[in-house]
Amino acid sequence: MEQIQANYQESRTAHEATIAKEHYAWTEDQVRRLDEGDTTVIAEFGARVYTDAVTGAMAQMLSHLPEMIGNVLEARGQGEASEKQFYAANPHIDPDAHGETVKNMAASYRQMNPQATQEQAIQEIGAMVTVALRLPQDAAPVAPVPPTPPPVPAFQPAGAGGNASAIPTAQTAIETFNEEFDVDDLDLG
């Protein structure tokens, strides 16, 4: 680790010297103007440093933007698929009338049961919502939950690069619900 730090410091010192000499070196005209009392030279230099910093930050952000958008779209698609699967398995639960309750319970369930499978979550959240809202249980039988299809990787343009694991992904209502509720603590019998 000490060798890595020493190598980094040596590389940084050399890089800073090169930038100072080749990119931020003052021209003879700037030095003469400053000697004559023209302090606008300092403002011009500060503006150059500021513009370089902003340009570099924007370039870095733009290089990761396609990947971030892809991750958001993928998460949205998975969320919509999970919701369709939930409501297909629980046809007696109306997404328009009970959607907020489902989202809140899904968030609580997932918080308390992060290891539950998608199928378990759908079944248990459906039971919790049915009990919480006093929905008739015999109104419609709960359909078996079909297996979750494998996720489709998000589109990623060439050269997007970056670390996808460092970018947070959106959480579906069902996943959030599954994390927050523990069905074992409910008296469903």
mmCIF file of C-alpha atoms in Angstrom:
data_model
loop_
_atom_site.group_PDB
_atom_site.id
_atom_site.type_symbol
_atom_site.label_atom_id
_atom_site.label_comp_id
_atom_site.label_asym_id
_atom_site.label_seq_id
_atom_site.Cartn_x
_atom_site.Cartn_y
_atom_site.Cartn_z
ATOM 1 C CA MET A 1 0.000 0.000 0.000
ATOM 2 C CA GLU A 2 2.867 2.352 0.819
ATOM 3 C CA GLN A 3 4.393 1.692 -2.607
ATOM 4 C CA ILE A 4 1.082 2.448 -4.313
ATOM 5 C CA GLN A 5 0.784 5.728 -2.402
ATOM 6 C CA ALA A 6 4.382 6.660 -3.257
ATOM 7 C CA ASN A 7 3.791 5.881 -6.952
ATOM 8 C CA TYR A 8 0.597 7.919 -6.928
ATOM 9 C CA GLN A 9 2.278 10.906 -5.293
ATOM 10 C CA GLU A 10 5.193 10.767 -7.758
ATOM 11 C CA SER A 11 2.802 10.546 -10.707
ATOM 12 C CA ARG A 12 0.654 13.380 -9.351
ATOM 13 C CA THR A 13 3.648 15.647 -8.782
ATOM 14 C CA ALA A 14 4.874 15.041 -12.334
ATOM 15 C CA HIS A 15 1.370 15.607 -13.747
ATOM 16 C CA GLU A 16 0.910 18.857 -11.813
ATOM 17 C CA ALA A 17 4.316 20.122 -12.996
ATOM 18 C CA THR A 18 3.407 19.384 -16.617
ATOM 19 C CA ILE A 19 0.047 21.128 -16.325
ATOM 20 C CA ALA A 20 1.581 24.142 -14.600
ATOM 21 C CA LYS A 21 4.297 24.420 -17.243
ATOM 22 C CA GLU A 22 2.279 23.708 -20.371
ATOM 23 C CA HIS A 23 -1.338 24.591 -19.620
ATOM 24 C CA TYR A 24 -1.381 27.215 -16.889
ATOM 25 C CA ALA A 25 1.939 28.958 -17.528
ATOM 26 C CA TRP A 26 1.605 32.738 -17.766
ATOM 27 C CA THR A 27 2.662 34.446 -20.945
ATOM 28 C CA GLU A 28 5.181 37.262 -20.934
ATOM 29 C CA ASP A 29 2.342 39.645 -21.751
ATOM 30 C CA GLN A 30 0.354 38.497 -18.663
ATOM 31 C CA VAL A 31 3.416 38.902 -16.427
ATOM 32 C CA ARG A 32 4.090 42.388 -17.864
ATOM 33 C CA ARG A 33 0.450 43.431 -17.361
ATOM 34 C CA LEU A 34 0.519 42.187 -13.767
ATOM 35 C CA ASP A 35 3.814 44.049 -13.121
ATOM 36 C CA GLU A 36 2.140 47.204 -14.444
ATOM 37 C CA GLY A 37 -0.697 46.747 -11.919
ATOM 38 C CA ASP A 38 -3.312 45.212 -14.230
ATOM 39 C CA THR A 39 -4.994 42.802 -11.788
ATOM 40 C CA THR A 40 -7.503 41.609 -14.411
ATOM 41 C CA VAL A 41 -4.847 39.058 -15.343
ATOM 42 C CA ILE A 42 -5.642 37.215 -12.106
ATOM 43 C CA ALA A 43 -9.360 37.173 -12.911
ATOM 44 C CA GLU A 44 -8.629 35.866 -16.416
ATOM 45 C CA PHE A 45 -6.484 33.092 -14.947
ATOM 46 C CA GLY A 46 -9.193 32.204 -12.398
ATOM 47 C CA ALA A 47 -11.796 32.098 -15.171
ATOM 48 C CA ARG A 48 -9.594 29.700 -17.140
ATOM 49 C CA VAL A 49 -9.201 27.371 -14.149
ATOM 50 C CA TYR A 50 -12.944 27.534 -13.412
ATOM 51 C CA THR A 51 -13.889 26.818 -17.044
ATOM 52 C CA ASP A 52 -11.488 23.870 -17.179
ATOM 53 C CA ALA A 53 -12.979 22.435 -13.964
ATOM 54 C CA VAL A 54 -16.592 22.807 -15.132
ATOM 55 C CA THR A 55 -15.807 21.432 -18.589
ATOM 56 C CA GLY A 56 -14.040 18.420 -17.082
ATOM 57 C CA ALA A 57 -16.897 17.722 -14.680
ATOM 58 C CA MET A 58 -19.487 17.975 -17.455
ATOM 59 C CA ALA A 59 -17.467 15.693 -19.726
ATOM 60 C CA GLN A 60 -17.230 13.114 -16.945
ATOM 61 C CA MET A 61 -20.966 13.307 -16.262
ATOM 62 C CA LEU A 62 -21.868 13.075 -19.948
ATOM 63 C CA SER A 63 -19.684 10.013 -20.385
ATOM 64 C CA HIS A 64 -21.788 8.200 -17.759
ATOM 65 C CA LEU A 65 -25.187 9.595 -18.776
ATOM 66 C CA PRO A 66 -26.130 6.859 -21.308
ATOM 67 C CA GLU A 67 -25.391 4.162 -18.747
ATOM 68 C CA MET A 68 -27.388 5.956 -16.032
ATOM 69 C CA ILE A 69 -30.363 6.384 -18.354
ATOM 70 C CA GLY A 70 -30.142 2.727 -19.330
ATOM 71 C CA ASN A 71 -30.161 1.686 -15.672
ATOM 72 C CA VAL A 72 -33.191 3.860 -14.920
ATOM 73 C CA LEU A 73 -35.095 2.472 -17.916
ATOM 74 C CA GLU A 74 -34.185 -1.088 -16.965
ATOM 75 C CA ALA A 75 -35.317 -0.553 -13.368
ATOM 76 C CA ARG A 76 -38.568 1.039 -14.563
ATOM 77 C CA GLY A 77 -39.237 -1.903 -16.880
ATOM 78 C CA GLN A 78 -38.553 -4.412 -14.109
ATOM 79 C CA GLY A 79 -40.834 -2.451 -11.778
ATOM 80 C CA GLU A 80 -43.667 -2.431 -14.284
ATOM 81 C CA ALA A 81 -43.224 -6.154 -14.922
ATOM 82 C CA SER A 82 -43.281 -6.858 -11.166
ATOM 83 C CA GLU A 83 -46.441 -4.798 -10.712
ATOM 84 C CA LYS A 84 -48.181 -6.611 -13.602
ATOM 85 C CA GLN A 85 -47.151 -9.929 -12.088
ATOM 86 C CA PHE A 86 -48.466 -8.852 -8.658
ATOM 87 C CA TYR A 87 -51.858 -7.696 -9.948
ATOM 88 C CA ALA A 88 -52.193 -10.783 -12.173
ATOM 89 C CA ALA A 89 -51.665 -12.979 -9.103
ATOM 90 C CA ASN A 90 -54.063 -10.840 -7.028
ATOM 91 C CA PRO A 91 -56.938 -9.890 -9.359
ATOM 92 C CA HIS A 92 -59.143 -8.878 -6.414
ATOM 93 C CA ILE A 93 -56.744 -6.000 -5.652
ATOM 94 C CA ASP A 94 -57.502 -2.951 -7.799
ATOM 95 C CA PRO A 95 -54.346 -1.037 -8.779
ATOM 96 C CA ASP A 96 -56.222 2.269 -8.998
ATOM 97 C CA ALA A 97 -58.072 1.948 -5.704
ATOM 98 C CA HIS A 98 -55.428 0.091 -3.685
ATOM 99 C CA GLY A 99 -52.159 1.053 -5.417
ATOM 100 C CA GLU A 100 -50.852 3.343 -2.669
ATOM 101 C CA THR A 101 -51.515 0.736 0.017
ATOM 102 C CA VAL A 102 -49.764 -1.907 -2.081
ATOM 103 C CA LYS A 103 -46.724 0.360 -2.571
ATOM 104 C CA ASN A 104 -46.495 1.195 1.134
ATOM 105 C CA MET A 105 -46.879 -2.416 2.248
ATOM 106 C CA ALA A 106 -44.438 -3.596 -0.423
ATOM 107 C CA ALA A 107 -41.842 -1.131 0.821
ATOM 108 C CA SER A 108 -42.310 -2.286 4.415
ATOM 109 C CA TYR A 109 -42.295 -5.960 3.456
ATOM 110 C CA ARG A 110 -39.071 -5.705 1.448
ATOM 111 C CA GLN A 111 -37.377 -3.830 4.254
ATOM 112 C CA MET A 112 -38.181 -6.628 6.681
ATOM 113 C CA ASN A 113 -37.748 -9.504 4.179
ATOM 114 C CA PRO A 114 -34.885 -8.620 1.834
ATOM 115 C CA GLN A 115 -34.193 -12.298 1.057
ATOM 116 C CA ALA A 116 -37.750 -13.209 0.042
ATOM 117 C CA THR A 117 -38.171 -14.342 -3.557
ATOM 118 C CA GLN A 118 -40.345 -12.379 -5.940
ATOM 119 C CA GLU A 119 -42.968 -15.138 -5.834
ATOM 120 C CA GLN A 120 -43.032 -15.184 -2.013
ATOM 121 C CA ALA A 121 -43.296 -11.416 -1.914
ATOM 122 C CA ILE A 122 -46.190 -11.327 -4.355
ATOM 123 C CA GLN A 123 -48.101 -13.983 -2.437
ATOM 124 C CA GLU A 124 -47.440 -12.531 1.027
ATOM 125 C CA ILE A 125 -47.989 -8.893 0.063
ATOM 126 C CA GLY A 126 -51.232 -9.888 -1.633
ATOM 127 C CA ALA A 127 -52.375 -11.573 1.583
ATOM 128 C CA MET A 128 -51.338 -8.575 3.684
ATOM 129 C CA VAL A 129 -53.164 -6.090 1.457
ATOM 130 C CA THR A 130 -56.250 -8.318 1.400
ATOM 131 C CA VAL A 131 -56.323 -8.447 5.214
ATOM 132 C CA ALA A 132 -55.410 -4.773 5.728
ATOM 133 C CA LEU A 133 -58.122 -3.536 3.353
ATOM 134 C CA ARG A 134 -60.615 -6.228 4.402
ATOM 135 C CA LEU A 135 -61.064 -7.294 0.800
ATOM 136 C CA PRO A 136 -63.235 -10.356 0.240
ATOM 137 C CA GLN A 137 -60.880 -13.290 0.006
ATOM 138 C CA ASP A 138 -63.296 -15.404 -1.980
ATOM 139 C CA ALA A 139 -63.966 -12.655 -4.516
ATOM 140 C CA ALA A 140 -61.350 -14.076 -6.832
ATOM 141 C CA PRO A 141 -58.947 -16.919 -6.296
ATOM 142 C CA VAL A 142 -55.316 -15.986 -6.190
ATOM 143 C CA ALA A 143 -53.761 -17.125 -9.432
ATOM 144 C CA PRO A 144 -50.455 -18.956 -9.284
ATOM 145 C CA VAL A 145 -47.507 -16.655 -9.771
ATOM 146 C CA PRO A 146 -45.627 -17.366 -13.002
ATOM 147 C CA PRO A 147 -41.842 -17.482 -12.710
ATOM 148 C CA THR A 148 -39.992 -14.212 -13.137
ATOM 149 C CA PRO A 149 -38.353 -13.963 -16.568
ATOM 150 C CA PRO A 150 -34.604 -13.273 -16.604
ATOM 151 C CA PRO A 151 -33.781 -9.559 -16.789
ATOM 152 C CA VAL A 152 -32.877 -8.103 -20.166
ATOM 153 C CA PRO A 153 -29.655 -6.084 -20.039
ATOM 154 C CA ALA A 154 -30.104 -2.357 -20.651
ATOM 155 C CA PHE A 155 -28.858 -0.826 -23.876
ATOM 156 C CA GLN A 156 -25.364 0.532 -23.456
ATOM 157 C CA PRO A 157 -23.793 2.522 -26.288
ATOM 158 C CA ALA A 158 -20.178 1.915 -27.203
ATOM 159 C CA GLY A 159 -17.702 3.760 -25.024
ATOM 160 C CA ALA A 160 -20.138 4.588 -22.234
ATOM 161 C CA GLY A 161 -17.789 2.990 -19.672
ATOM 162 C CA GLY A 162 -18.141 3.610 -15.980
ATOM 163 C CA ASN A 163 -19.063 1.662 -12.947
ATOM 164 C CA ALA A 164 -22.682 0.547 -13.125
ATOM 165 C CA SER A 165 -22.586 -0.793 -9.578
ATOM 166 C CA ALA A 166 -21.925 2.718 -8.245
ATOM 167 C CA ILE A 167 -25.183 4.000 -9.716
ATOM 168 C CA PRO A 168 -28.256 3.451 -7.559
ATOM 169 C CA THR A 169 -31.161 1.741 -9.237
ATOM 170 C CA ALA A 170 -34.815 2.528 -8.754
ATOM 171 C CA GLN A 171 -36.700 0.116 -6.534
ATOM 172 C CA THR A 172 -40.084 -1.261 -7.558
ATOM 173 C CA ALA A 173 -43.055 -0.878 -5.289
ATOM 174 C CA ILE A 174 -43.171 -4.634 -4.735
ATOM 175 C CA GLU A 175 -39.475 -4.780 -3.842
ATOM 176 C CA THR A 176 -39.853 -1.852 -1.462
ATOM 177 C CA PHE A 177 -42.944 -3.477 0.046
ATOM 178 C CA ASN A 178 -41.081 -6.768 0.450
ATOM 179 C CA GLU A 179 -38.323 -4.998 2.357
ATOM 180 C CA GLU A 180 -40.651 -3.409 4.899
ATOM 181 C CA PHE A 181 -43.167 -6.058 5.970
ATOM 182 C CA ASP A 182 -42.808 -9.388 7.764
ATOM 183 C CA VAL A 183 -45.827 -11.549 7.034
ATOM 184 C CA ASP A 184 -44.801 -14.056 9.719
ATOM 185 C CA ASP A 185 -45.837 -11.461 12.331
ATOM 186 C CA LEU A 186 -49.367 -11.130 10.920
ATOM 187 C CA ASP A 187 -52.247 -13.257 12.166
ATOM 188 C CA LEU A 188 -53.844 -14.336 8.898
ATOM 189 C CA GLY A 189 -55.698 -17.315 10.314
#
